[in-house]
XYZ file of C-alpha atoms in Angstrom:
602
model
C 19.002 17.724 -33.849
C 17.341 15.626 -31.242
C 15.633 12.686 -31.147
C 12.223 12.565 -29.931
C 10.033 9.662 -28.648
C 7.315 8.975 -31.335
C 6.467 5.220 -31.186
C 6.863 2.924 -28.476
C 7.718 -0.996 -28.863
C 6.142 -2.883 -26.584
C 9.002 -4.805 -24.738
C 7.436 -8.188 -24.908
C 7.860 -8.384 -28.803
C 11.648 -6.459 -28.166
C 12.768 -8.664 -25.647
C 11.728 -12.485 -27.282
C 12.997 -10.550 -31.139
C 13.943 -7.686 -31.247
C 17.546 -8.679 -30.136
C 17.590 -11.571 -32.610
C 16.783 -9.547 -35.432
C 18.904 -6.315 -34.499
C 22.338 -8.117 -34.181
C 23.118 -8.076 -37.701
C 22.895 -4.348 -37.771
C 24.231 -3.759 -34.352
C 27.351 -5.667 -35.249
C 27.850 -3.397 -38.335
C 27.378 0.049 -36.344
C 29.378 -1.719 -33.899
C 32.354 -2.220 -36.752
C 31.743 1.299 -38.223
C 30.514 -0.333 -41.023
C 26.823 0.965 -41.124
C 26.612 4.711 -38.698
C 24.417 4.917 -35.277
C 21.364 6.871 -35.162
C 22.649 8.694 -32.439
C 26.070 8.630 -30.309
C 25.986 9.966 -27.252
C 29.907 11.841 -26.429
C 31.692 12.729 -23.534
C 29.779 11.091 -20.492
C 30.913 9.542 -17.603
C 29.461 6.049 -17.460
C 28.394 4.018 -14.481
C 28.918 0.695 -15.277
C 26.960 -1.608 -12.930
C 29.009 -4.566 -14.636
C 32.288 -3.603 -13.800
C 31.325 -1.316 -10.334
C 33.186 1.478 -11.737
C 32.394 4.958 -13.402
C 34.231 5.339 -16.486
C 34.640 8.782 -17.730
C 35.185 10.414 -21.502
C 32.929 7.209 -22.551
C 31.055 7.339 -25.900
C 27.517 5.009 -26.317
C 26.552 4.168 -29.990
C 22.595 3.472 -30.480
C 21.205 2.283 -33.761
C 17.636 2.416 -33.035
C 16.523 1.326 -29.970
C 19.914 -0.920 -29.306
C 23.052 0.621 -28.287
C 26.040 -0.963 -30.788
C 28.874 0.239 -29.290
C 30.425 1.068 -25.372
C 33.657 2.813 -25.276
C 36.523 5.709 -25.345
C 35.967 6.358 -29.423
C 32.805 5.872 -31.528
C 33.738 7.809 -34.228
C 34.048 4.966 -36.855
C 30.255 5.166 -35.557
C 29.157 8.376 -36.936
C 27.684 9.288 -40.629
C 26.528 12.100 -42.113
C 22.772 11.303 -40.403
C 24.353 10.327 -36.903
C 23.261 12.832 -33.561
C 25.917 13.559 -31.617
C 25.055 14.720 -28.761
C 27.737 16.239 -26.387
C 26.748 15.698 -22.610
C 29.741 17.353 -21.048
C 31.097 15.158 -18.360
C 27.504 14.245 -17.300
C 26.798 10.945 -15.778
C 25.082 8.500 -17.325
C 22.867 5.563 -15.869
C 20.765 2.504 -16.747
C 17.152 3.513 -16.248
C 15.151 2.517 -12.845
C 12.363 0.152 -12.541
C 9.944 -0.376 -9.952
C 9.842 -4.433 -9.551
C 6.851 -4.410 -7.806
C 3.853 -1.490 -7.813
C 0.170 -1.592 -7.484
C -0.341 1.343 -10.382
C -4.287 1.173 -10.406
C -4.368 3.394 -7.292
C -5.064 7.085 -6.916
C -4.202 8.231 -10.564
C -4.358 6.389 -14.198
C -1.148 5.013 -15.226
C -0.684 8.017 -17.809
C -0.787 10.567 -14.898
C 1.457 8.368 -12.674
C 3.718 8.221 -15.295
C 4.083 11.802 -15.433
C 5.424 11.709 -12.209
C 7.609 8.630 -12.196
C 9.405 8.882 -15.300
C 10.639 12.518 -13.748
C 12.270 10.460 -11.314
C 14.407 8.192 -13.572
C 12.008 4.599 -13.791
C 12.099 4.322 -17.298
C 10.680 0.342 -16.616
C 7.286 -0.762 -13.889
C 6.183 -3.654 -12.909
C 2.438 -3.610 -12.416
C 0.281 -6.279 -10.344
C -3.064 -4.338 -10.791
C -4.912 -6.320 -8.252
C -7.797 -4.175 -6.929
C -8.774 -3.541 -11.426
C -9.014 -7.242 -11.207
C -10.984 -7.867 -8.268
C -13.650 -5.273 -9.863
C -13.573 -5.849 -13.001
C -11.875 -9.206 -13.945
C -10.526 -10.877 -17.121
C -11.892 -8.202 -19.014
C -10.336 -5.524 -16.915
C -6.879 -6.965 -16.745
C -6.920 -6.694 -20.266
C -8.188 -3.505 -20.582
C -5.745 -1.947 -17.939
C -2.982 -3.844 -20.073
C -3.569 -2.441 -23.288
C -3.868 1.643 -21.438
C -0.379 1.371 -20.580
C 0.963 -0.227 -23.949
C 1.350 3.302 -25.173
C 2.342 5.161 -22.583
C 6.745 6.472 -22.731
C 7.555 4.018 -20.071
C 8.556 0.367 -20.341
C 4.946 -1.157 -18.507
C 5.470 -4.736 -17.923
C 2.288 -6.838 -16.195
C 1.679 -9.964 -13.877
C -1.334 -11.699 -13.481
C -3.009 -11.096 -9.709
C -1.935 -14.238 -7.830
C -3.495 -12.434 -4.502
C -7.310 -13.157 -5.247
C -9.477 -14.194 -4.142
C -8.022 -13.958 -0.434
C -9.912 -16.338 0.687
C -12.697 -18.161 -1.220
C -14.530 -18.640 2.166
C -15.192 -15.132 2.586
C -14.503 -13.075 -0.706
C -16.110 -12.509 -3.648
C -13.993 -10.008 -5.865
C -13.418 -11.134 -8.721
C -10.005 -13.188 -10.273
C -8.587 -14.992 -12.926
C -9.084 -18.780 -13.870
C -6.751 -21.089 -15.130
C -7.994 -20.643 -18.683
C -7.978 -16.909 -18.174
C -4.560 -16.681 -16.891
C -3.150 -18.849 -19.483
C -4.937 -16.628 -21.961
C -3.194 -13.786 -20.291
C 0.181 -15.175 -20.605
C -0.303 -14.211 -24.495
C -0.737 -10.656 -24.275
C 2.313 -8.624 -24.906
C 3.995 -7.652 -21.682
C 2.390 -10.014 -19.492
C 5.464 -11.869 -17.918
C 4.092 -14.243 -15.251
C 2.086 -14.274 -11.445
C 1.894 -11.223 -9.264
C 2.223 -11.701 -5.317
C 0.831 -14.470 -3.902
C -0.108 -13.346 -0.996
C -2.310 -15.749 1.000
C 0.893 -18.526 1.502
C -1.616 -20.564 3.865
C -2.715 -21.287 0.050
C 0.657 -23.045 -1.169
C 1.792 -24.706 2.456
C -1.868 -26.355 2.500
C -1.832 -27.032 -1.208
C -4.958 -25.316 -2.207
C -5.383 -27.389 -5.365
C -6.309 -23.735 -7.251
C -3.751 -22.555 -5.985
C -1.211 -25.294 -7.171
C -2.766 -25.554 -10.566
C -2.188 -22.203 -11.373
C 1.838 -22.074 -10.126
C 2.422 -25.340 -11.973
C 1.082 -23.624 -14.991
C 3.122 -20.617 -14.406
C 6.434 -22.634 -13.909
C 5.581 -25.082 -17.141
C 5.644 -21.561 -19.031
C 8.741 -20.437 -17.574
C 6.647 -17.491 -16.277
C 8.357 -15.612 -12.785
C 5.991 -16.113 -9.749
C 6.516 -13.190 -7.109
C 5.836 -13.599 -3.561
C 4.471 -12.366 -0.106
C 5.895 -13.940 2.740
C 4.684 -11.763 5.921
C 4.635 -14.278 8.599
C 6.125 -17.206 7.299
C 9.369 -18.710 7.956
C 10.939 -21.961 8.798
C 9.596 -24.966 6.640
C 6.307 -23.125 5.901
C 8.518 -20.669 3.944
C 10.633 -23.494 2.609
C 7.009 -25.227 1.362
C 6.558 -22.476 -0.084
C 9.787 -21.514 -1.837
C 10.415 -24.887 -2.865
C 6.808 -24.018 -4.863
C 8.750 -21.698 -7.478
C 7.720 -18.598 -5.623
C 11.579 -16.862 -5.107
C 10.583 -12.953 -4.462
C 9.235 -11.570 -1.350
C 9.080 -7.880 -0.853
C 7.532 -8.176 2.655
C 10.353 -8.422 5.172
C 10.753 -5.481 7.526
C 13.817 -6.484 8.899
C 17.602 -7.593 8.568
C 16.193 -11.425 9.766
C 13.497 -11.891 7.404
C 15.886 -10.782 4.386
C 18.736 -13.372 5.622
C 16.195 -15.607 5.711
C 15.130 -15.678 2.488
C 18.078 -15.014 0.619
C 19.584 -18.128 2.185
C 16.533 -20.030 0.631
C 17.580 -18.323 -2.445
C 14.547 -15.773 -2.818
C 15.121 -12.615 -4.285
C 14.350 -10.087 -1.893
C 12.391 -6.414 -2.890
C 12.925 -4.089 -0.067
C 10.036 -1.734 0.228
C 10.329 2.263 0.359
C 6.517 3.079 -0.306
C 3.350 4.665 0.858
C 2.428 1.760 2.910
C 5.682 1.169 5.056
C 8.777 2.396 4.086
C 11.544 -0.394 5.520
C 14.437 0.595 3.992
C 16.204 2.188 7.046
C 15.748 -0.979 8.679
C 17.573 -3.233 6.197
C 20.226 -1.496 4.552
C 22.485 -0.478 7.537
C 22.891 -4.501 8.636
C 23.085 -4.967 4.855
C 26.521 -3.053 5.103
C 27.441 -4.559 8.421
C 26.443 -8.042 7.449
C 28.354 -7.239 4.471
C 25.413 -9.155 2.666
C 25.583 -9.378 -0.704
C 23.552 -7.028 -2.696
C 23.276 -8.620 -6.065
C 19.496 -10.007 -5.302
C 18.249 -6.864 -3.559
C 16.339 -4.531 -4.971
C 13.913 -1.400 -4.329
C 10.530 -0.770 -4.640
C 7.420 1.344 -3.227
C 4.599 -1.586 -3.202
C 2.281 1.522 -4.190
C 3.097 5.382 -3.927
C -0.165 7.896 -3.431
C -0.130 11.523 -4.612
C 1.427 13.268 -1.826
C 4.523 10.675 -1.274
C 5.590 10.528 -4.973
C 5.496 14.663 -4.543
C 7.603 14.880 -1.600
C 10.215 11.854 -1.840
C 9.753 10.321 -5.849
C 10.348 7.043 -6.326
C 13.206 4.426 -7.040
C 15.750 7.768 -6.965
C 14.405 8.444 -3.487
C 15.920 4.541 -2.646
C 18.750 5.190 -4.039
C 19.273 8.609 -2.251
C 18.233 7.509 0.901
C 20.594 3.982 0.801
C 23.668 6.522 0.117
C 23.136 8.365 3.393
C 22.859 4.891 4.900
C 26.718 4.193 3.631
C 25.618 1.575 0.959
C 27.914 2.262 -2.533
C 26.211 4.741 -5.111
C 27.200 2.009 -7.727
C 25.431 -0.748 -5.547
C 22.155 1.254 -4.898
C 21.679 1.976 -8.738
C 22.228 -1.795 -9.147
C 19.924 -2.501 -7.600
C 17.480 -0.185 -8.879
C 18.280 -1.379 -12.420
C 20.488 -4.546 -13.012
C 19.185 -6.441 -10.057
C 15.244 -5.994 -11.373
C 15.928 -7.058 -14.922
C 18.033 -9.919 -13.746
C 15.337 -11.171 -11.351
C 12.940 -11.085 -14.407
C 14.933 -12.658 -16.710
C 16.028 -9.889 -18.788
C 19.331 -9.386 -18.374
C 19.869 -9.507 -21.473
C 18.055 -6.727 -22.884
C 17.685 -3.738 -20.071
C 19.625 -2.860 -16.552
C 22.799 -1.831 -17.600
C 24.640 0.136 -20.735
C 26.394 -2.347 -22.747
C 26.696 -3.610 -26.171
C 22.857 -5.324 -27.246
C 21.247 -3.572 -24.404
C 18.009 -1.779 -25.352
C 19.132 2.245 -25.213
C 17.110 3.375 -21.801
C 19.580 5.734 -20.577
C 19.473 8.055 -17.663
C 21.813 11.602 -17.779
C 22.711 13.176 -14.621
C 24.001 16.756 -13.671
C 25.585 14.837 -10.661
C 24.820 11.425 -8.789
C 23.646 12.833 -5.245
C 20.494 14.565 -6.235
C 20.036 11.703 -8.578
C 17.542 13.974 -10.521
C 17.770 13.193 -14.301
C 18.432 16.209 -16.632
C 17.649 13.932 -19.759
C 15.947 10.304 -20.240
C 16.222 7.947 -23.355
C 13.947 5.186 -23.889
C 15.016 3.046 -26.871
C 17.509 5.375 -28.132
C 14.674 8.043 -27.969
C 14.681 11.354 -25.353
C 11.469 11.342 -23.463
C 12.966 13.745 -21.069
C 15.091 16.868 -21.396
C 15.589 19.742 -19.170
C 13.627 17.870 -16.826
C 10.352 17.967 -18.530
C 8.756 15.309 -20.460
C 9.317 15.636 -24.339
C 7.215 13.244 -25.843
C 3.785 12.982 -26.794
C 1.415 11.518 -24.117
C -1.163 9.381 -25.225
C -4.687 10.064 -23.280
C -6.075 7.507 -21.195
C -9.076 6.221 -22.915
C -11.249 4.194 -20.370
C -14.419 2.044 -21.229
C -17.726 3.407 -20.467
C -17.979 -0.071 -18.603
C -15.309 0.418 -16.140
C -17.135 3.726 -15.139
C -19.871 2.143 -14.556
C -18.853 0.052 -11.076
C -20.977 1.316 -8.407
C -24.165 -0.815 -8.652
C -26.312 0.568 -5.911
C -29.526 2.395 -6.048
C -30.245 5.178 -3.340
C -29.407 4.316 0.270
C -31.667 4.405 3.178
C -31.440 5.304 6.888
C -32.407 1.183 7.383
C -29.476 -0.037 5.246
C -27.318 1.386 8.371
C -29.621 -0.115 11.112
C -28.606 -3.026 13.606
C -31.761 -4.258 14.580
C -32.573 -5.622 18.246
C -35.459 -5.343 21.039
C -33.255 -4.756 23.806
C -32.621 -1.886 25.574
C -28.760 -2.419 25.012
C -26.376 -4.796 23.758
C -22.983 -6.524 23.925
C -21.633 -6.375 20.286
C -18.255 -7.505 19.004
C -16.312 -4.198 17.842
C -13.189 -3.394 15.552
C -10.884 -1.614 17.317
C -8.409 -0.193 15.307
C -4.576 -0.239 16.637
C -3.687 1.530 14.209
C -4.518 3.067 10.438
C -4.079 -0.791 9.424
C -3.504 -2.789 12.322
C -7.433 -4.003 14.133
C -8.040 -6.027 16.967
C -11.720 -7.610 18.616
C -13.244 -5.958 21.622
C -16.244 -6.228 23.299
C -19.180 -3.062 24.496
C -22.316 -2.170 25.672
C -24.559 -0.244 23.164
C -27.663 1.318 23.678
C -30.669 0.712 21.492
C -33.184 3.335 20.147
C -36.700 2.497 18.516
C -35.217 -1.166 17.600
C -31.558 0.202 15.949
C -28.368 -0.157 17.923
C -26.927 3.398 17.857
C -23.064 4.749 17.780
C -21.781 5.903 20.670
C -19.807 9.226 20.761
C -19.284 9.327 24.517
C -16.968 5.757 24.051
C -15.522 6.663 20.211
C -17.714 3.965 18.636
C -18.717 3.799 15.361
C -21.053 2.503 12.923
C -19.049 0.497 9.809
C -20.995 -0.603 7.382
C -19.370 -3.256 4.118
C -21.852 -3.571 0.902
C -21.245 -5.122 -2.326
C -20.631 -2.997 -5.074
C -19.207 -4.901 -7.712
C -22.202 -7.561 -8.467
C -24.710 -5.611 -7.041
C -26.255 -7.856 -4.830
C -27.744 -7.063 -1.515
C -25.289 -8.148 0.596
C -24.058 -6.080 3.301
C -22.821 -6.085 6.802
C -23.453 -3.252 9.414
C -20.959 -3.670 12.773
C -19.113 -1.080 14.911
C -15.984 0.244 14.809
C -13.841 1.611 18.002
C -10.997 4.502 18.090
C -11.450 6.262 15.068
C -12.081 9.660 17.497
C -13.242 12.089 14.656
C -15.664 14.815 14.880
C -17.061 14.219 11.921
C -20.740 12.277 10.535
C -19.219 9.905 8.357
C -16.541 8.944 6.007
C -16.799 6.360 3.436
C -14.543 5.069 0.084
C -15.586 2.530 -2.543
C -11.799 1.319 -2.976
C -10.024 -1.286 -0.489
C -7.427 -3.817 -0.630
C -8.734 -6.216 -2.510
C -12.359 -7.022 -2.118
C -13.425 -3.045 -2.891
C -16.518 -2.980 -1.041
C -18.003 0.128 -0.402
C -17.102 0.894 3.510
C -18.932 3.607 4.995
C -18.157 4.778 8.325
C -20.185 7.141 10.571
C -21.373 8.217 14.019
C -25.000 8.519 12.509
C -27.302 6.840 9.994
C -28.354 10.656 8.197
C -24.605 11.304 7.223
C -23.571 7.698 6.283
C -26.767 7.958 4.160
C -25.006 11.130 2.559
C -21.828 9.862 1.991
C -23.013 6.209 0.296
C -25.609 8.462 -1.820
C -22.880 10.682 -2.876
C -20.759 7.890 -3.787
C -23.241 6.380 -6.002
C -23.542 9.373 -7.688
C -19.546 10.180 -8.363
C -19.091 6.426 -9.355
C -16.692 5.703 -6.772
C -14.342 7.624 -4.800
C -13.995 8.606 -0.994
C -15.621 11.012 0.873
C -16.464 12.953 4.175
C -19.518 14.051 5.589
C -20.797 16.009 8.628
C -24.038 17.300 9.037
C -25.026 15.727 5.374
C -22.967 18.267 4.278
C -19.374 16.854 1.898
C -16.309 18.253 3.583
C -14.136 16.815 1.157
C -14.295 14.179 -1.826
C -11.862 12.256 -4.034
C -13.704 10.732 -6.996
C -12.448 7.845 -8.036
C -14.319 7.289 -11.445
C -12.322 4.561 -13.196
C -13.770 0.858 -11.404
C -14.464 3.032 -7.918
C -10.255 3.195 -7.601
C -8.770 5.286 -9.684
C -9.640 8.941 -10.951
C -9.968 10.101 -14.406
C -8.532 13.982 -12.656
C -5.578 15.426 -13.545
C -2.823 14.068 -11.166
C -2.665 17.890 -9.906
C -6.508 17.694 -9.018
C -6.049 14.385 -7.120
C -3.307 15.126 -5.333
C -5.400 18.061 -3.740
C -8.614 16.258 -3.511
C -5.784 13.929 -1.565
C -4.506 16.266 1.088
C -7.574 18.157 1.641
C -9.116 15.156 2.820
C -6.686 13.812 4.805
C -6.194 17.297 6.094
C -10.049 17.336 6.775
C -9.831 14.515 9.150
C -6.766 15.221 10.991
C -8.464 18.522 11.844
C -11.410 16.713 12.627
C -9.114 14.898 15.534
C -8.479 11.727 13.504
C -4.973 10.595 15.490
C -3.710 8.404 12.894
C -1.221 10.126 9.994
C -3.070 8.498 7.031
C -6.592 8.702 7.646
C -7.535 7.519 4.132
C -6.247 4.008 4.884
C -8.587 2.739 7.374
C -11.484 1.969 4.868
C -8.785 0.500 2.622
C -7.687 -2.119 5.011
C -10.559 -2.747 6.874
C -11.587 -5.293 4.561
C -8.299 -6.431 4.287
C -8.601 -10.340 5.201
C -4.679 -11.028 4.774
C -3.912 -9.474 8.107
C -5.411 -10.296 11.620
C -7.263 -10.040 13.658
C -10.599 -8.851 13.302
C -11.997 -7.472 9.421
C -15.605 -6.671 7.636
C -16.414 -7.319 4.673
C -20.698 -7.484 2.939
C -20.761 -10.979 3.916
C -19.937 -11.174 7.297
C -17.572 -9.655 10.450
C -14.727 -11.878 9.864
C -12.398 -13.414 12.391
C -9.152 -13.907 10.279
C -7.098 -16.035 12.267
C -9.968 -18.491 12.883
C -11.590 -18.288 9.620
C -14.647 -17.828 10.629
C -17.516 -15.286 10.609
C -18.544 -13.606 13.950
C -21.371 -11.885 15.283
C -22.239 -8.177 15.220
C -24.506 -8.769 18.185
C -23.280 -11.239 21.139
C -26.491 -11.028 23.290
């Protein structure tokens, strides 16, 4: 007989009572005087308390608790215990991501069917770019599709926007909402707050809402790129102790000597993890506030590497102790959050998410228990997944009507003109430059001879007319346009093109899919992702994104794009946390000066 997930508890109600009101009965099964549910025999146990593996170890579980830790649970077992014999196999605590942007890509239910494969039995979701679209009532809404789903989903309120009030408009969370929020089950505290300028200058917002985060007890997680001596103390000292932003050995020191808990980042957006851990070892820095995670994973990366198991494979090679590497991809995230007491390790009172390995280097589970229950075995997912059910609403998120060859116009009567130009560096990185352009019947035109391209910002999310046509430099693709309602995190629709026909095409096309991205040549689609859940994420099958995903990105390279992630460039070009130079539908923005710039100079 084996147990099979049927019913998940959402942890919020476990952790705050289900302990309280299970140690009655654990203490009997612990005793022998009442049997386990289940007792797992003959394991090898890696104890991330003791940094040791201790073999021929039994685990008694009564429910979703385990009871009892040790050489013998026989006074354990009744006449309705499992026993399950796993035959020398290892056993671990399960994985969690600390820190993961899951409304990307895929819905949560198809991302888990990829993650939980790889051992994260727990995630820890800031959905930032649902908020910015779709607010309060989105949070929510995003919250309650993952309170079903076989995976431990824990939330924190978006402490990222708006970016800046002077030139965003996505939408956020007030005070009153995010208090609100703070009663919803598995809603622990404040996600990154990114925009530190906020806390060293004491944006009074900004202040309000940590004070009310800290007078609930609630964790605050940061984003320090960029800051360090007493800007990063300010901002420490402002109950923000996480940061999973440092890209080097001196930005971790750094902030562990402040006492900040530092995530080191393995994910589709950098992976720094190569950087850190060998000076780690060196250093020999302690490891007990370090931790994994991937910051965001898209289709193809959680394919070809996984997820936290790929950290802890990849930290092995780098010399760091198989013991200390699953540490930190378990203990050292629950301990952070507060939760010691309940998940990150097998022990006595611990809630029963349990990982079995055929060995510790592939660090592939064979079988996964989630509250005493197996969700996984044989490597495939046993349990019952609930479908995604997703408002009509948040379908609904692309407020345009049909676009026009003048919505991509930049009007002048010259004969040419200097215009300020994004030049991108790289996929995320942009700087200002300056060119000529020539001007045809009144409409400054792209220029394929110098790899400069029209980039046009609108607002989808109220609707309004706003919208920003500028130019765009190095993007070196023979293509007509390519354009994506989704960016991080004002999700303006960003069309790109070298002429107003196809970046008519592409926006008309996007209206029509409800979001997504797309490519054009010739006002012909060479490739599409929809993206029909808030213009981000796609209702597909994770199988169907994930070749929507390469195909387009395989579409542009051939097209000559040089950079390795095509897709990124309308994500970040919006992007208003990084320098230098950004769009967005109300203005060309000039980030380190704060202010707006013009598309034409004279």
């Amino acid at each position: 007989m084996i147990l099979i997930y049927n019913n998940m508890i959402t942890y919020h109600r476990t952790l705050f009572l289900g302990l309280s009101r299970s140690i009655e009965t654990l203490n009997q099964v612990a005793m022998g005087d009442k049997p386990a549910d289940l007792v797992l025999e003959n394991c090898s146990l890696v104890n991330v308390y003791s940094r040791e593996i201790m073999p021929e170890t039994q685990i008694a579980i009564s429910q979703d608790r385990i009871a009892y830790v040790g050489k013998d649970a026989s006074h354990t077992k009744g006449k309705k215990t499992v026993v399950m014999n796993l035959e020398k196999k290892y056993v671990a605590p399960g994985f969690a991501d600390p820190h993961i942007h899951v409304d990307q890509f895929v819905s949560p239910a198809e991302f888990v069917k990829k993650s939980l494969l790889c051992g994260v039995t727990s995630l820890f979701s800031d959905p930032i770019d649902i908020v910015s679209t779709c607010g309060y009532r989105g949070f929510k809404e995003f919250v309650k599709m993952t309170s079903e789903l076989p995976v431990r989903f824990f939330h924190v309120i978006p402490g990222g926007v708006p970016v800046d009030r002077k030139f965003s408009h996505g939408k956020t969370l007030s005070l009153t909402e995010a208090k609100s929020a703070l009663k919803i089950s598995g809603v622990l505290g404040l996600g990154e707050v990114f925009s530190w300028t906020k806390v060293t200058k004491r944006d009074s917002k900004t202040m309000r809402m940590l004070s009310a985060m800290l007078e609930n007890n609630c964790v605050i997680n940061g984003h320090t790129a960029g800051a360090s001596g007493k800007k990063l103390n300010a901002y420490v000292s402002s109950g923000i102790l996480s940061c999973h932003e440092p890209i080097n050995f001196e930005q971790v020191v750094e902030r562990l000597r402040l006492g900040m808990w530092i995530m080191i980042r393995e994910g589709s957006i950098r992976r720094d993890l190569k950087d850190i851990i060998p000076l780690v070892l060196s250093n020999k820095t302690y490891t007990d506030r370090l931790m994994f995670c991937s910051d965001g994973l898209d289709p193809t990366d959680i394919t070809r590497f996984g997820h936290i198991d790929h950290c802890i494979r990849e930290s092995v090679k780098q010399g760091l102790n198989q013991i200390d590497a699953i540490s930190m991809a378990s203990k050292n995230c629950f301990d952070y959050y507060n939760m010691g007491k309940d998940l990150g390790g097998i022990a006595p009172g611990k809630l029963a998410d349990i990982l079995v390995f055929d060995d510790l280097k592939k660090m592939k589970p064979n079988k996964i228990f989630i509250g005493g229950h197996l969700v996984v075995s044989n490597s495939t997912i046993v349990c019952k997944m609930q479908k995604c059910v997703i408002p009509k609403w948040m379908t609904k998120t692309i407020k345009f009507q049909k676009f026009s060859e003048d919505d991509f116009t930049v009007k002048s009567r010259a004969d040419s003109v200097n215009v300020n130009v994004i030049n991108m560096k790289t996929e995320i990185i942009t700087e200002k430059i300056n060119e000529n352009l020539s001007v045809k019947g009144g409409n400054v035109i792209a220029s394929t001879d110098k790899d400069i391209w029209k980039v046009a910002a609108f607002d989808r999310t109220f609707g309004t007319a706003k919208h920003t046509v500028g130019f765009l430099k190095n993007f070196d693709t023979q293509i007509g346009a390519f354009a994506s309602t989704w960016n991080f995190h004002e999700n303006n629709m960003i069309v790109i093109g070298s002429n107003e026909k196809d970046m008519v095409k592409a926006a008309n096309s996007l209206v029509t899919t409800q979001g997504g991205m797309v490519v054009v040549n010739e006002e012909k689609i060479l490739s599409s992702i929809p993206l029909q859940m808030a213009g981000i994420v796609s209702t597909d099958s994770f199988e169907t994104v994930l070749e929507n995903f390469v195909n387009l990105n395989t579409v542009l390279s051939d097209a000559g794009c040089k950079f390795k992630k095509p897709h990124l460039i309308p994500l970040f070009l919006p992007f208003i946390a990084l320098p230098d130079i950004r769009i967005l539908s109300t203005g060309l923005v000039d980030v380190k000066n704060r202010s707006f710039l013009k598309i034409v100079t004279c």
